[in-house]
């Protein structure tokens, strides 16, 4: 215990006496922390913006068109598939989901959105925060995602104008906001939900689609009576319903276009930033040890053990690293307060916690060479007496 207190005293005393030098290193670590946390937040934010709606589905399985490779945009189901899926034993409920993109033009700055057709009260329709569900049929009503409200200051009761390309012409449709849901971004865009018949009317369509007034769902969200039987029901659905393939939510998310590649890119950037941090911290403390070889020699000459010298170096590295990470995390938090909602950053969740723990770990890891070197210093050679 005495050795621990002695090592702590030596480490902290040196930091206090050379506070300018160690503060500079702590600031460098703080900048690395800001960068690592920013990358972690960017990864979390991009992940949410791409998968949020699918990840929050009140369902365990998703039905696709056969041979669509679990791609939502490539899938287009027959209308009778909905009833067939609902009749399968073990299925509690199933809701068709129709996907398209559009743009709200009745704003100072037009806002691109995902426009999803769903059935109110069924899987695929998120729970309401405020207001009510839209009516059926071709009701010109919509439920909006809370991120639409954050970006536009729209509220329940307001009307929005949607621009939709019909063949070669731009058409404009007015929808009334009747409800609000939370966290339902889809494919990097905020979302509005409308009835299936209205979706078919107002969605962008090619010239060949204009003659049809029957909406065909891209996918179906399937809620099970017993979620533990998901794999059994998945196989049963594929056996009993023709021309479909079925996936769980995780598989559906991983097959969202660009999702896996995007996450791999962000994670690679984070790893390289951590490696840079290890090299920077290791390089500084190696130079620090080389500059105080005579002092370490004196400590050993008067009886200090290798354990005390090594432990003192470890504690010093931990203290400086913790200072840098603390400053960096605080800067990152202040930075996040001023960011507009249009930037897909999420400074919370598992990624940020893991990033902070890794940053605290890279200090001792980066300084390992200097710690070993300090423990091996011979007092007579350090004092040039041997």
mmCIF file of C-alpha atoms in Angstrom:
data_model
loop_
_atom_site.group_PDB
_atom_site.id
_atom_site.type_symbol
_atom_site.label_atom_id
_atom_site.label_comp_id
_atom_site.label_asym_id
_atom_site.label_seq_id
_atom_site.Cartn_x
_atom_site.Cartn_y
_atom_site.Cartn_z
ATOM 1 C CA UNK A 1 0.000 0.000 0.000
ATOM 2 C CA UNK A 2 2.881 2.356 0.814
ATOM 3 C CA UNK A 3 4.350 1.644 -2.610
ATOM 4 C CA UNK A 4 1.034 2.621 -4.231
ATOM 5 C CA UNK A 5 0.846 5.922 -2.349
ATOM 6 C CA UNK A 6 4.479 6.683 -3.155
ATOM 7 C CA UNK A 7 3.951 5.947 -6.865
ATOM 8 C CA UNK A 8 0.806 8.104 -6.898
ATOM 9 C CA UNK A 9 2.598 10.981 -5.176
ATOM 10 C CA UNK A 10 5.500 10.867 -7.638
ATOM 11 C CA UNK A 11 3.162 10.725 -10.649
ATOM 12 C CA UNK A 12 0.839 13.541 -9.552
ATOM 13 C CA UNK A 13 3.709 15.715 -8.284
ATOM 14 C CA UNK A 14 5.404 15.615 -11.680
ATOM 15 C CA UNK A 15 2.144 16.442 -13.490
ATOM 16 C CA UNK A 16 1.591 19.462 -11.204
ATOM 17 C CA UNK A 17 5.183 20.729 -11.552
ATOM 18 C CA UNK A 18 5.114 20.386 -15.349
ATOM 19 C CA UNK A 19 1.465 21.273 -15.831
ATOM 20 C CA UNK A 20 2.037 23.158 -19.084
ATOM 21 C CA UNK A 21 3.632 20.185 -20.808
ATOM 22 C CA UNK A 22 1.071 17.675 -19.552
ATOM 23 C CA UNK A 23 -1.848 20.025 -20.286
ATOM 24 C CA UNK A 24 -0.670 20.218 -23.890
ATOM 25 C CA UNK A 25 -0.713 16.418 -24.126
ATOM 26 C CA UNK A 26 -4.119 16.295 -22.439
ATOM 27 C CA UNK A 27 -5.439 18.739 -25.052
ATOM 28 C CA UNK A 28 -4.091 16.554 -27.847
ATOM 29 C CA UNK A 29 -5.875 13.579 -26.270
ATOM 30 C CA UNK A 30 -8.984 15.780 -25.939
ATOM 31 C CA UNK A 31 -8.928 16.488 -29.691
ATOM 32 C CA UNK A 32 -8.550 12.767 -30.410
ATOM 33 C CA UNK A 33 -11.484 12.158 -28.047
ATOM 34 C CA UNK A 34 -13.625 14.701 -29.889
ATOM 35 C CA UNK A 35 -12.790 13.033 -33.196
ATOM 36 C CA UNK A 36 -13.458 9.491 -31.920
ATOM 37 C CA UNK A 37 -16.755 10.468 -30.268
ATOM 38 C CA UNK A 38 -17.778 12.427 -33.357
ATOM 39 C CA UNK A 39 -17.143 9.367 -35.542
ATOM 40 C CA UNK A 40 -19.034 7.165 -33.061
ATOM 41 C CA UNK A 41 -21.944 9.640 -33.033
ATOM 42 C CA UNK A 42 -21.889 9.865 -36.821
ATOM 43 C CA UNK A 43 -22.021 6.089 -37.091
ATOM 44 C CA UNK A 44 -24.911 5.937 -34.617
ATOM 45 C CA UNK A 45 -26.734 8.793 -36.338
ATOM 46 C CA UNK A 46 -26.311 7.393 -39.848
ATOM 47 C CA UNK A 47 -27.359 3.979 -38.604
ATOM 48 C CA UNK A 48 -30.507 5.437 -37.034
ATOM 49 C CA UNK A 49 -31.343 7.533 -40.077
ATOM 50 C CA UNK A 50 -31.092 4.474 -42.311
ATOM 51 C CA UNK A 51 -32.749 1.776 -40.208
ATOM 52 C CA UNK A 52 -34.845 3.595 -37.584
ATOM 53 C CA UNK A 53 -38.269 2.798 -38.995
ATOM 54 C CA UNK A 54 -37.470 -0.866 -39.662
ATOM 55 C CA UNK A 55 -35.754 -1.312 -36.281
ATOM 56 C CA UNK A 56 -38.808 0.092 -34.455
ATOM 57 C CA UNK A 57 -41.382 -2.063 -36.266
ATOM 58 C CA UNK A 58 -43.894 -3.725 -33.950
ATOM 59 C CA UNK A 59 -43.228 -7.019 -35.706
ATOM 60 C CA UNK A 60 -40.868 -9.987 -35.666
ATOM 61 C CA UNK A 61 -40.823 -10.923 -39.359
ATOM 62 C CA UNK A 62 -40.869 -9.112 -42.682
ATOM 63 C CA UNK A 63 -42.347 -10.607 -45.865
ATOM 64 C CA UNK A 64 -40.690 -9.850 -49.234
ATOM 65 C CA UNK A 65 -41.367 -10.844 -52.800
ATOM 66 C CA UNK A 66 -39.580 -14.073 -53.663
ATOM 67 C CA UNK A 67 -36.059 -13.602 -55.114
ATOM 68 C CA UNK A 68 -35.957 -9.926 -54.127
ATOM 69 C CA UNK A 69 -32.866 -10.637 -51.962
ATOM 70 C CA UNK A 70 -34.566 -9.032 -48.945
ATOM 71 C CA UNK A 71 -34.431 -5.652 -50.670
ATOM 72 C CA UNK A 72 -37.388 -3.438 -49.750
ATOM 73 C CA UNK A 73 -37.186 -1.371 -52.925
ATOM 74 C CA UNK A 74 -36.964 -4.459 -55.166
ATOM 75 C CA UNK A 75 -39.921 -6.186 -53.507
ATOM 76 C CA UNK A 76 -43.516 -5.721 -54.681
ATOM 77 C CA UNK A 77 -46.135 -8.098 -53.290
ATOM 78 C CA UNK A 78 -49.486 -9.104 -54.751
ATOM 79 C CA UNK A 79 -52.558 -7.724 -52.970
ATOM 80 C CA UNK A 80 -53.870 -11.204 -52.112
ATOM 81 C CA UNK A 81 -50.606 -11.996 -50.302
ATOM 82 C CA UNK A 82 -51.742 -9.821 -47.377
ATOM 83 C CA UNK A 83 -54.799 -11.975 -46.649
ATOM 84 C CA UNK A 84 -52.861 -15.198 -47.198
ATOM 85 C CA UNK A 85 -50.211 -14.201 -44.647
ATOM 86 C CA UNK A 86 -52.827 -13.240 -42.050
ATOM 87 C CA UNK A 87 -54.418 -16.690 -42.312
ATOM 88 C CA UNK A 88 -51.212 -18.555 -41.425
ATOM 89 C CA UNK A 89 -51.268 -20.196 -37.982
ATOM 90 C CA UNK A 90 -49.076 -18.290 -35.501
ATOM 91 C CA UNK A 91 -49.521 -14.895 -37.169
ATOM 92 C CA UNK A 92 -51.212 -12.436 -34.784
ATOM 93 C CA UNK A 93 -51.451 -9.642 -37.364
ATOM 94 C CA UNK A 94 -49.755 -8.374 -40.488
ATOM 95 C CA UNK A 95 -49.633 -4.950 -42.084
ATOM 96 C CA UNK A 96 -48.652 -4.017 -45.645
ATOM 97 C CA UNK A 97 -46.052 -1.271 -46.094
ATOM 98 C CA UNK A 98 -45.794 0.844 -49.237
ATOM 99 C CA UNK A 99 -42.611 2.896 -49.694
ATOM 100 C CA UNK A 100 -41.733 5.897 -51.820
ATOM 101 C CA UNK A 101 -39.954 9.242 -51.595
ATOM 102 C CA UNK A 102 -41.494 12.683 -51.983
ATOM 103 C CA UNK A 103 -40.953 16.328 -51.114
ATOM 104 C CA UNK A 104 -42.842 18.863 -49.020
ATOM 105 C CA UNK A 105 -42.828 22.068 -51.072
ATOM 106 C CA UNK A 106 -45.088 24.259 -48.935
ATOM 107 C CA UNK A 107 -42.143 25.316 -46.751
ATOM 108 C CA UNK A 108 -39.571 28.128 -46.984
ATOM 109 C CA UNK A 109 -37.109 25.378 -47.951
ATOM 110 C CA UNK A 110 -38.490 22.180 -49.562
ATOM 111 C CA UNK A 111 -37.961 19.072 -47.422
ATOM 112 C CA UNK A 112 -37.319 15.640 -48.921
ATOM 113 C CA UNK A 113 -39.202 12.914 -47.055
ATOM 114 C CA UNK A 114 -39.956 9.210 -47.109
ATOM 115 C CA UNK A 115 -43.672 8.692 -47.766
ATOM 116 C CA UNK A 116 -44.953 5.373 -46.430
ATOM 117 C CA UNK A 117 -48.385 3.917 -46.972
ATOM 118 C CA UNK A 118 -49.634 1.809 -44.046
ATOM 119 C CA UNK A 119 -52.849 0.635 -42.417
ATOM 120 C CA UNK A 120 -53.712 2.406 -39.157
ATOM 121 C CA UNK A 121 -53.623 0.140 -36.120
ATOM 122 C CA UNK A 122 -51.699 -2.655 -37.831
ATOM 123 C CA UNK A 123 -47.983 -3.583 -37.797
ATOM 124 C CA UNK A 124 -46.111 -1.000 -39.818
ATOM 125 C CA UNK A 125 -47.958 1.930 -38.265
ATOM 126 C CA UNK A 126 -45.989 3.318 -35.293
ATOM 127 C CA UNK A 127 -47.740 4.205 -32.011
ATOM 128 C CA UNK A 128 -49.019 7.774 -31.771
ATOM 129 C CA UNK A 129 -47.451 10.447 -29.596
ATOM 130 C CA UNK A 130 -50.183 12.995 -30.268
ATOM 131 C CA UNK A 131 -53.284 13.435 -32.397
ATOM 132 C CA UNK A 132 -55.083 10.576 -34.162
ATOM 133 C CA UNK A 133 -54.621 8.097 -36.972
ATOM 134 C CA UNK A 134 -55.645 9.058 -40.493
ATOM 135 C CA UNK A 135 -58.977 7.854 -41.877
ATOM 136 C CA UNK A 136 -59.087 5.108 -44.505
ATOM 137 C CA UNK A 137 -59.781 5.275 -48.199
ATOM 138 C CA UNK A 138 -58.279 8.207 -50.068
ATOM 139 C CA UNK A 139 -58.340 10.531 -47.056
ATOM 140 C CA UNK A 140 -55.913 13.408 -47.603
ATOM 141 C CA UNK A 141 -54.493 13.019 -44.105
ATOM 142 C CA UNK A 142 -51.024 12.181 -42.821
ATOM 143 C CA UNK A 143 -49.218 11.260 -39.618
ATOM 144 C CA UNK A 144 -45.738 12.770 -39.432
ATOM 145 C CA UNK A 145 -42.501 11.674 -37.840
ATOM 146 C CA UNK A 146 -41.266 13.926 -35.014
ATOM 147 C CA UNK A 147 -38.104 14.718 -37.016
ATOM 148 C CA UNK A 148 -40.324 16.385 -39.637
ATOM 149 C CA UNK A 149 -41.715 18.598 -36.890
ATOM 150 C CA UNK A 150 -38.208 19.415 -35.606
ATOM 151 C CA UNK A 151 -36.985 20.470 -39.037
ATOM 152 C CA UNK A 152 -40.043 22.439 -40.106
ATOM 153 C CA UNK A 153 -42.012 23.517 -36.992
ATOM 154 C CA UNK A 154 -45.090 21.850 -38.488
ATOM 155 C CA UNK A 155 -47.760 20.827 -35.997
ATOM 156 C CA UNK A 156 -50.959 18.831 -35.891
ATOM 157 C CA UNK A 157 -53.680 20.579 -37.871
ATOM 158 C CA UNK A 158 -51.296 22.135 -40.407
ATOM 159 C CA UNK A 159 -51.550 21.360 -44.103
ATOM 160 C CA UNK A 160 -48.606 20.427 -46.300
ATOM 161 C CA UNK A 161 -48.246 20.354 -50.066
ATOM 162 C CA UNK A 162 -46.536 17.346 -51.656
ATOM 163 C CA UNK A 163 -44.895 17.430 -55.051
ATOM 164 C CA UNK A 164 -45.081 14.199 -57.016
ATOM 165 C CA UNK A 165 -43.889 13.410 -60.541
ATOM 166 C CA UNK A 166 -46.722 11.673 -62.412
ATOM 167 C CA UNK A 167 -45.340 10.434 -65.703
ATOM 168 C CA UNK A 168 -43.617 13.527 -67.076
ATOM 169 C CA UNK A 169 -45.626 16.104 -65.122
ATOM 170 C CA UNK A 170 -45.281 17.438 -61.585
ATOM 171 C CA UNK A 171 -48.507 17.186 -59.603
ATOM 172 C CA UNK A 172 -49.217 18.796 -56.232
ATOM 173 C CA UNK A 173 -51.326 17.309 -53.425
ATOM 174 C CA UNK A 174 -52.425 18.803 -50.109
ATOM 175 C CA UNK A 175 -52.382 16.662 -46.969
ATOM 176 C CA UNK A 176 -53.517 17.560 -43.460
ATOM 177 C CA UNK A 177 -51.327 16.552 -40.505
ATOM 178 C CA UNK A 178 -53.529 14.684 -37.992
ATOM 179 C CA UNK A 179 -50.993 12.823 -35.820
ATOM 180 C CA UNK A 180 -47.401 12.646 -34.617
ATOM 181 C CA UNK A 181 -45.102 9.641 -34.098
ATOM 182 C CA UNK A 182 -41.527 9.426 -32.819
ATOM 183 C CA UNK A 183 -38.214 8.336 -34.360
ATOM 184 C CA UNK A 184 -39.314 6.850 -37.669
ATOM 185 C CA UNK A 185 -36.650 8.018 -40.144
ATOM 186 C CA UNK A 186 -36.387 5.775 -43.189
ATOM 187 C CA UNK A 187 -33.536 5.742 -45.698
ATOM 188 C CA UNK A 188 -31.920 8.893 -44.223
ATOM 189 C CA UNK A 189 -35.124 10.949 -44.490
ATOM 190 C CA UNK A 190 -37.895 11.943 -42.065
ATOM 191 C CA UNK A 191 -41.168 10.161 -42.712
ATOM 192 C CA UNK A 192 -44.875 10.804 -43.186
ATOM 193 C CA UNK A 193 -47.469 8.010 -43.069
ATOM 194 C CA UNK A 194 -50.596 8.046 -45.227
ATOM 195 C CA UNK A 195 -53.397 5.581 -46.147
ATOM 196 C CA UNK A 196 -52.545 3.011 -48.834
ATOM 197 C CA UNK A 197 -55.105 4.354 -51.329
ATOM 198 C CA UNK A 198 -53.820 7.903 -50.850
ATOM 199 C CA UNK A 199 -50.255 6.654 -51.257
ATOM 200 C CA UNK A 200 -51.148 5.094 -54.605
ATOM 201 C CA UNK A 201 -52.691 8.375 -55.725
ATOM 202 C CA UNK A 202 -49.910 10.766 -54.669
ATOM 203 C CA UNK A 203 -46.743 8.671 -55.007
ATOM 204 C CA UNK A 204 -44.320 9.418 -57.857
ATOM 205 C CA UNK A 205 -45.259 7.173 -60.785
ATOM 206 C CA UNK A 206 -43.903 6.310 -64.191
ATOM 207 C CA UNK A 207 -46.050 6.658 -67.310
ATOM 208 C CA UNK A 208 -46.866 2.937 -67.272
ATOM 209 C CA UNK A 209 -48.096 3.045 -63.658
ATOM 210 C CA UNK A 210 -50.632 5.809 -64.255
ATOM 211 C CA UNK A 211 -53.261 3.389 -65.573
ATOM 212 C CA UNK A 212 -53.320 1.378 -62.330
ATOM 213 C CA UNK A 213 -55.110 2.448 -59.145
ATOM 214 C CA UNK A 214 -54.280 -0.689 -57.141
ATOM 215 C CA UNK A 215 -51.563 -0.202 -54.499
ATOM 216 C CA UNK A 216 -49.018 -3.039 -54.293
ATOM 217 C CA UNK A 217 -47.141 -3.253 -50.984
ATOM 218 C CA UNK A 218 -43.370 -3.499 -50.990
ATOM 219 C CA UNK A 219 -43.249 -5.587 -47.828
ATOM 220 C CA UNK A 220 -45.396 -6.796 -44.935
ATOM 221 C CA UNK A 221 -44.626 -6.476 -41.228
ATOM 222 C CA UNK A 222 -45.731 -9.640 -39.426
ATOM 223 C CA UNK A 223 -46.480 -9.753 -35.708
ATOM 224 C CA UNK A 224 -46.489 -13.208 -34.124
ATOM 225 C CA UNK A 225 -48.594 -14.670 -31.317
ATOM 226 C CA UNK A 226 -45.387 -16.172 -29.895
ATOM 227 C CA UNK A 227 -42.192 -14.280 -30.872
ATOM 228 C CA UNK A 228 -40.094 -17.219 -29.641
ATOM 229 C CA UNK A 229 -41.440 -19.258 -32.580
ATOM 230 C CA UNK A 230 -40.158 -16.769 -35.185
ATOM 231 C CA UNK A 231 -38.014 -19.273 -37.105
ATOM 232 C CA UNK A 232 -40.808 -21.877 -37.182
ATOM 233 C CA UNK A 233 -43.361 -19.338 -38.435
ATOM 234 C CA UNK A 234 -40.867 -17.986 -40.993
ATOM 235 C CA UNK A 235 -40.548 -21.426 -42.574
ATOM 236 C CA UNK A 236 -44.303 -22.002 -42.335
ATOM 237 C CA UNK A 237 -45.031 -18.736 -44.141
ATOM 238 C CA UNK A 238 -42.678 -19.654 -46.978
ATOM 239 C CA UNK A 239 -44.306 -23.101 -47.264
ATOM 240 C CA UNK A 240 -47.939 -21.958 -47.181
ATOM 241 C CA UNK A 241 -47.795 -18.632 -49.077
ATOM 242 C CA UNK A 242 -46.537 -18.571 -52.663
ATOM 243 C CA UNK A 243 -43.978 -16.184 -54.157
ATOM 244 C CA UNK A 244 -42.597 -14.808 -50.896
ATOM 245 C CA UNK A 245 -39.437 -14.916 -48.811
ATOM 246 C CA UNK A 246 -39.378 -14.026 -45.132
ATOM 247 C CA UNK A 247 -36.673 -12.454 -42.950
ATOM 248 C CA UNK A 248 -36.321 -11.345 -39.366
ATOM 249 C CA UNK A 249 -35.805 -7.690 -38.476
ATOM 250 C CA UNK A 250 -32.010 -7.960 -38.185
ATOM 251 C CA UNK A 251 -31.669 -9.524 -41.641
ATOM 252 C CA UNK A 252 -33.947 -6.847 -43.077
ATOM 253 C CA UNK A 253 -31.812 -4.086 -41.568
ATOM 254 C CA UNK A 254 -28.560 -5.603 -42.836
ATOM 255 C CA UNK A 255 -29.990 -5.702 -46.367
ATOM 256 C CA UNK A 256 -31.016 -2.035 -46.435
ATOM 257 C CA UNK A 257 -28.999 -0.570 -49.354
ATOM 258 C CA UNK A 258 -25.618 0.685 -48.178
ATOM 259 C CA UNK A 259 -26.205 -0.072 -44.486
ATOM 260 C CA UNK A 260 -23.461 -2.687 -44.008
ATOM 261 C CA UNK A 261 -20.891 -0.813 -46.117
ATOM 262 C CA UNK A 262 -21.678 2.444 -44.317
ATOM 263 C CA UNK A 263 -21.193 0.928 -40.886
ATOM 264 C CA UNK A 264 -17.976 -0.791 -41.956
ATOM 265 C CA UNK A 265 -16.549 2.507 -43.229
ATOM 266 C CA UNK A 266 -17.400 4.396 -40.028
ATOM 267 C CA UNK A 267 -15.988 1.644 -37.810
ATOM 268 C CA UNK A 268 -12.751 1.552 -39.830
ATOM 269 C CA UNK A 269 -12.338 5.304 -39.373
ATOM 270 C CA UNK A 270 -12.849 4.899 -35.633
ATOM 271 C CA UNK A 271 -10.247 2.122 -35.393
ATOM 272 C CA UNK A 272 -7.624 4.145 -37.274
ATOM 273 C CA UNK A 273 -8.298 7.170 -35.050
ATOM 274 C CA UNK A 274 -7.740 5.027 -31.948
ATOM 275 C CA UNK A 275 -4.480 3.707 -33.445
ATOM 276 C CA UNK A 276 -3.329 7.287 -34.027
ATOM 277 C CA UNK A 277 -4.156 8.012 -30.388
ATOM 278 C CA UNK A 278 -2.045 5.065 -29.225
ATOM 279 C CA UNK A 279 0.933 6.259 -31.281
ATOM 280 C CA UNK A 280 0.627 9.880 -30.100
ATOM 281 C CA UNK A 281 0.358 8.959 -26.424
ATOM 282 C CA UNK A 282 3.082 6.332 -26.700
ATOM 283 C CA UNK A 283 5.432 8.729 -28.462
ATOM 284 C CA UNK A 284 4.969 11.505 -25.891
ATOM 285 C CA UNK A 285 5.548 9.325 -22.848
ATOM 286 C CA UNK A 286 8.517 7.612 -24.456
ATOM 287 C CA UNK A 287 10.143 11.033 -24.921
ATOM 288 C CA UNK A 288 9.106 11.942 -21.370
ATOM 289 C CA UNK A 289 10.861 8.859 -19.951
ATOM 290 C CA UNK A 290 14.027 9.498 -21.991
ATOM 291 C CA UNK A 291 14.209 13.057 -20.616
ATOM 292 C CA UNK A 292 14.075 11.923 -17.002
ATOM 293 C CA UNK A 293 16.408 8.922 -17.082
ATOM 294 C CA UNK A 294 18.754 10.547 -14.493
ATOM 295 C CA UNK A 295 15.847 11.205 -12.066
ATOM 296 C CA UNK A 296 14.706 7.595 -12.383
ATOM 297 C CA UNK A 297 18.285 6.507 -11.737
ATOM 298 C CA UNK A 298 18.351 8.559 -8.515
ATOM 299 C CA UNK A 299 15.050 7.044 -7.360
ATOM 300 C CA UNK A 300 16.393 3.536 -7.891
ATOM 301 C CA UNK A 301 19.725 4.414 -6.261
ATOM 302 C CA UNK A 302 17.976 5.483 -3.049
ATOM 303 C CA UNK A 303 15.935 2.277 -2.908
ATOM 304 C CA UNK A 304 12.831 2.672 -5.072
ATOM 305 C CA UNK A 305 11.844 -0.610 -6.691
ATOM 306 C CA UNK A 306 11.085 -1.239 -10.339
ATOM 307 C CA UNK A 307 7.467 -1.778 -9.275
ATOM 308 C CA UNK A 308 7.201 1.759 -7.824
ATOM 309 C CA UNK A 309 8.824 3.340 -10.891
ATOM 310 C CA UNK A 310 6.622 1.385 -13.303
ATOM 311 C CA UNK A 311 3.454 2.003 -11.287
ATOM 312 C CA UNK A 312 4.235 5.726 -11.119
ATOM 313 C CA UNK A 313 4.476 5.832 -14.920
ATOM 314 C CA UNK A 314 1.171 3.940 -15.277
ATOM 315 C CA UNK A 315 -0.643 6.279 -12.879
ATOM 316 C CA UNK A 316 0.763 9.324 -14.643
ATOM 317 C CA UNK A 317 -0.443 8.064 -18.013
ATOM 318 C CA UNK A 318 -3.896 7.252 -16.605
ATOM 319 C CA UNK A 319 -4.209 10.708 -14.992
ATOM 320 C CA UNK A 320 -3.214 12.576 -18.170
ATOM 321 C CA UNK A 321 -5.395 10.379 -20.374
ATOM 322 C CA UNK A 322 -8.399 10.807 -18.046
ATOM 323 C CA UNK A 323 -7.892 14.590 -18.114
ATOM 324 C CA UNK A 324 -7.798 14.571 -21.920
ATOM 325 C CA UNK A 325 -10.826 12.314 -22.284
ATOM 326 C CA UNK A 326 -12.782 14.399 -19.756
ATOM 327 C CA UNK A 327 -11.997 17.647 -21.583
ATOM 328 C CA UNK A 328 -12.788 16.030 -24.949
ATOM 329 C CA UNK A 329 -16.107 14.562 -23.777
ATOM 330 C CA UNK A 330 -17.142 17.948 -22.347
ATOM 331 C CA UNK A 331 -16.232 19.729 -25.595
ATOM 332 C CA UNK A 332 -18.125 17.097 -27.541
ATOM 333 C CA UNK A 333 -21.244 17.597 -25.422
ATOM 334 C CA UNK A 334 -21.104 21.385 -25.857
ATOM 335 C CA UNK A 335 -20.525 20.887 -29.563
ATOM 336 C CA UNK A 336 -23.606 18.642 -29.843
ATOM 337 C CA UNK A 337 -25.863 21.311 -28.315
ATOM 338 C CA UNK A 338 -25.316 23.643 -31.254
ATOM 339 C CA UNK A 339 -25.819 21.136 -34.060
ATOM 340 C CA UNK A 340 -28.928 21.450 -36.252
ATOM 341 C CA UNK A 341 -31.287 18.432 -36.429
ATOM 342 C CA UNK A 342 -30.431 17.960 -40.115
ATOM 343 C CA UNK A 343 -27.011 16.517 -39.188
ATOM 344 C CA UNK A 344 -27.390 12.795 -38.391
ATOM 345 C CA UNK A 345 -25.405 12.621 -35.151
ATOM 346 C CA UNK A 346 -26.400 10.685 -32.039
ATOM 347 C CA UNK A 347 -24.183 11.353 -29.000
ATOM 348 C CA UNK A 348 -25.712 8.606 -26.923
ATOM 349 C CA UNK A 349 -25.928 4.853 -26.851
ATOM 350 C CA UNK A 350 -23.505 2.007 -26.722
ATOM 351 C CA UNK A 351 -21.076 3.349 -29.324
ATOM 352 C CA UNK A 352 -20.216 6.465 -27.315
ATOM 353 C CA UNK A 353 -19.704 4.486 -24.088
ATOM 354 C CA UNK A 354 -17.452 1.961 -25.839
ATOM 355 C CA UNK A 355 -15.510 4.815 -27.446
ATOM 356 C CA UNK A 356 -14.866 6.471 -24.050
ATOM 357 C CA UNK A 357 -13.736 3.176 -22.474
ATOM 358 C CA UNK A 358 -11.387 2.515 -25.390
ATOM 359 C CA UNK A 359 -9.956 6.029 -25.125
ATOM 360 C CA UNK A 360 -9.224 5.475 -21.432
ATOM 361 C CA UNK A 361 -7.587 2.160 -22.299
ATOM 362 C CA UNK A 362 -5.349 3.440 -25.104
ATOM 363 C CA UNK A 363 -3.361 5.636 -22.675
ATOM 364 C CA UNK A 364 -1.753 2.781 -20.712
ATOM 365 C CA UNK A 365 -1.566 0.731 -23.916
ATOM 366 C CA UNK A 366 0.245 3.495 -25.790
ATOM 367 C CA UNK A 367 2.584 4.102 -22.876
ATOM 368 C CA UNK A 368 3.441 0.420 -22.387
ATOM 369 C CA UNK A 369 6.831 0.748 -24.090
ATOM 370 C CA UNK A 370 7.833 3.684 -21.901
ATOM 371 C CA UNK A 371 6.646 1.851 -18.754
ATOM 372 C CA UNK A 372 8.783 -1.195 -19.582
ATOM 373 C CA UNK A 373 11.747 1.048 -20.436
ATOM 374 C CA UNK A 374 11.435 2.914 -17.112
ATOM 375 C CA UNK A 375 11.388 -0.346 -15.156
ATOM 376 C CA UNK A 376 14.549 -1.580 -16.915
ATOM 377 C CA UNK A 377 16.668 1.513 -16.351
ATOM 378 C CA UNK A 378 19.898 0.650 -14.491
ATOM 379 C CA UNK A 379 20.653 3.290 -11.805
ATOM 380 C CA UNK A 380 24.456 3.299 -12.334
ATOM 381 C CA UNK A 381 24.127 3.665 -16.118
ATOM 382 C CA UNK A 382 21.439 6.314 -15.688
ATOM 383 C CA UNK A 383 23.786 8.315 -13.453
ATOM 384 C CA UNK A 384 26.725 7.510 -15.787
ATOM 385 C CA UNK A 385 28.628 5.845 -12.974
ATOM 386 C CA UNK A 386 28.833 2.413 -14.468
#
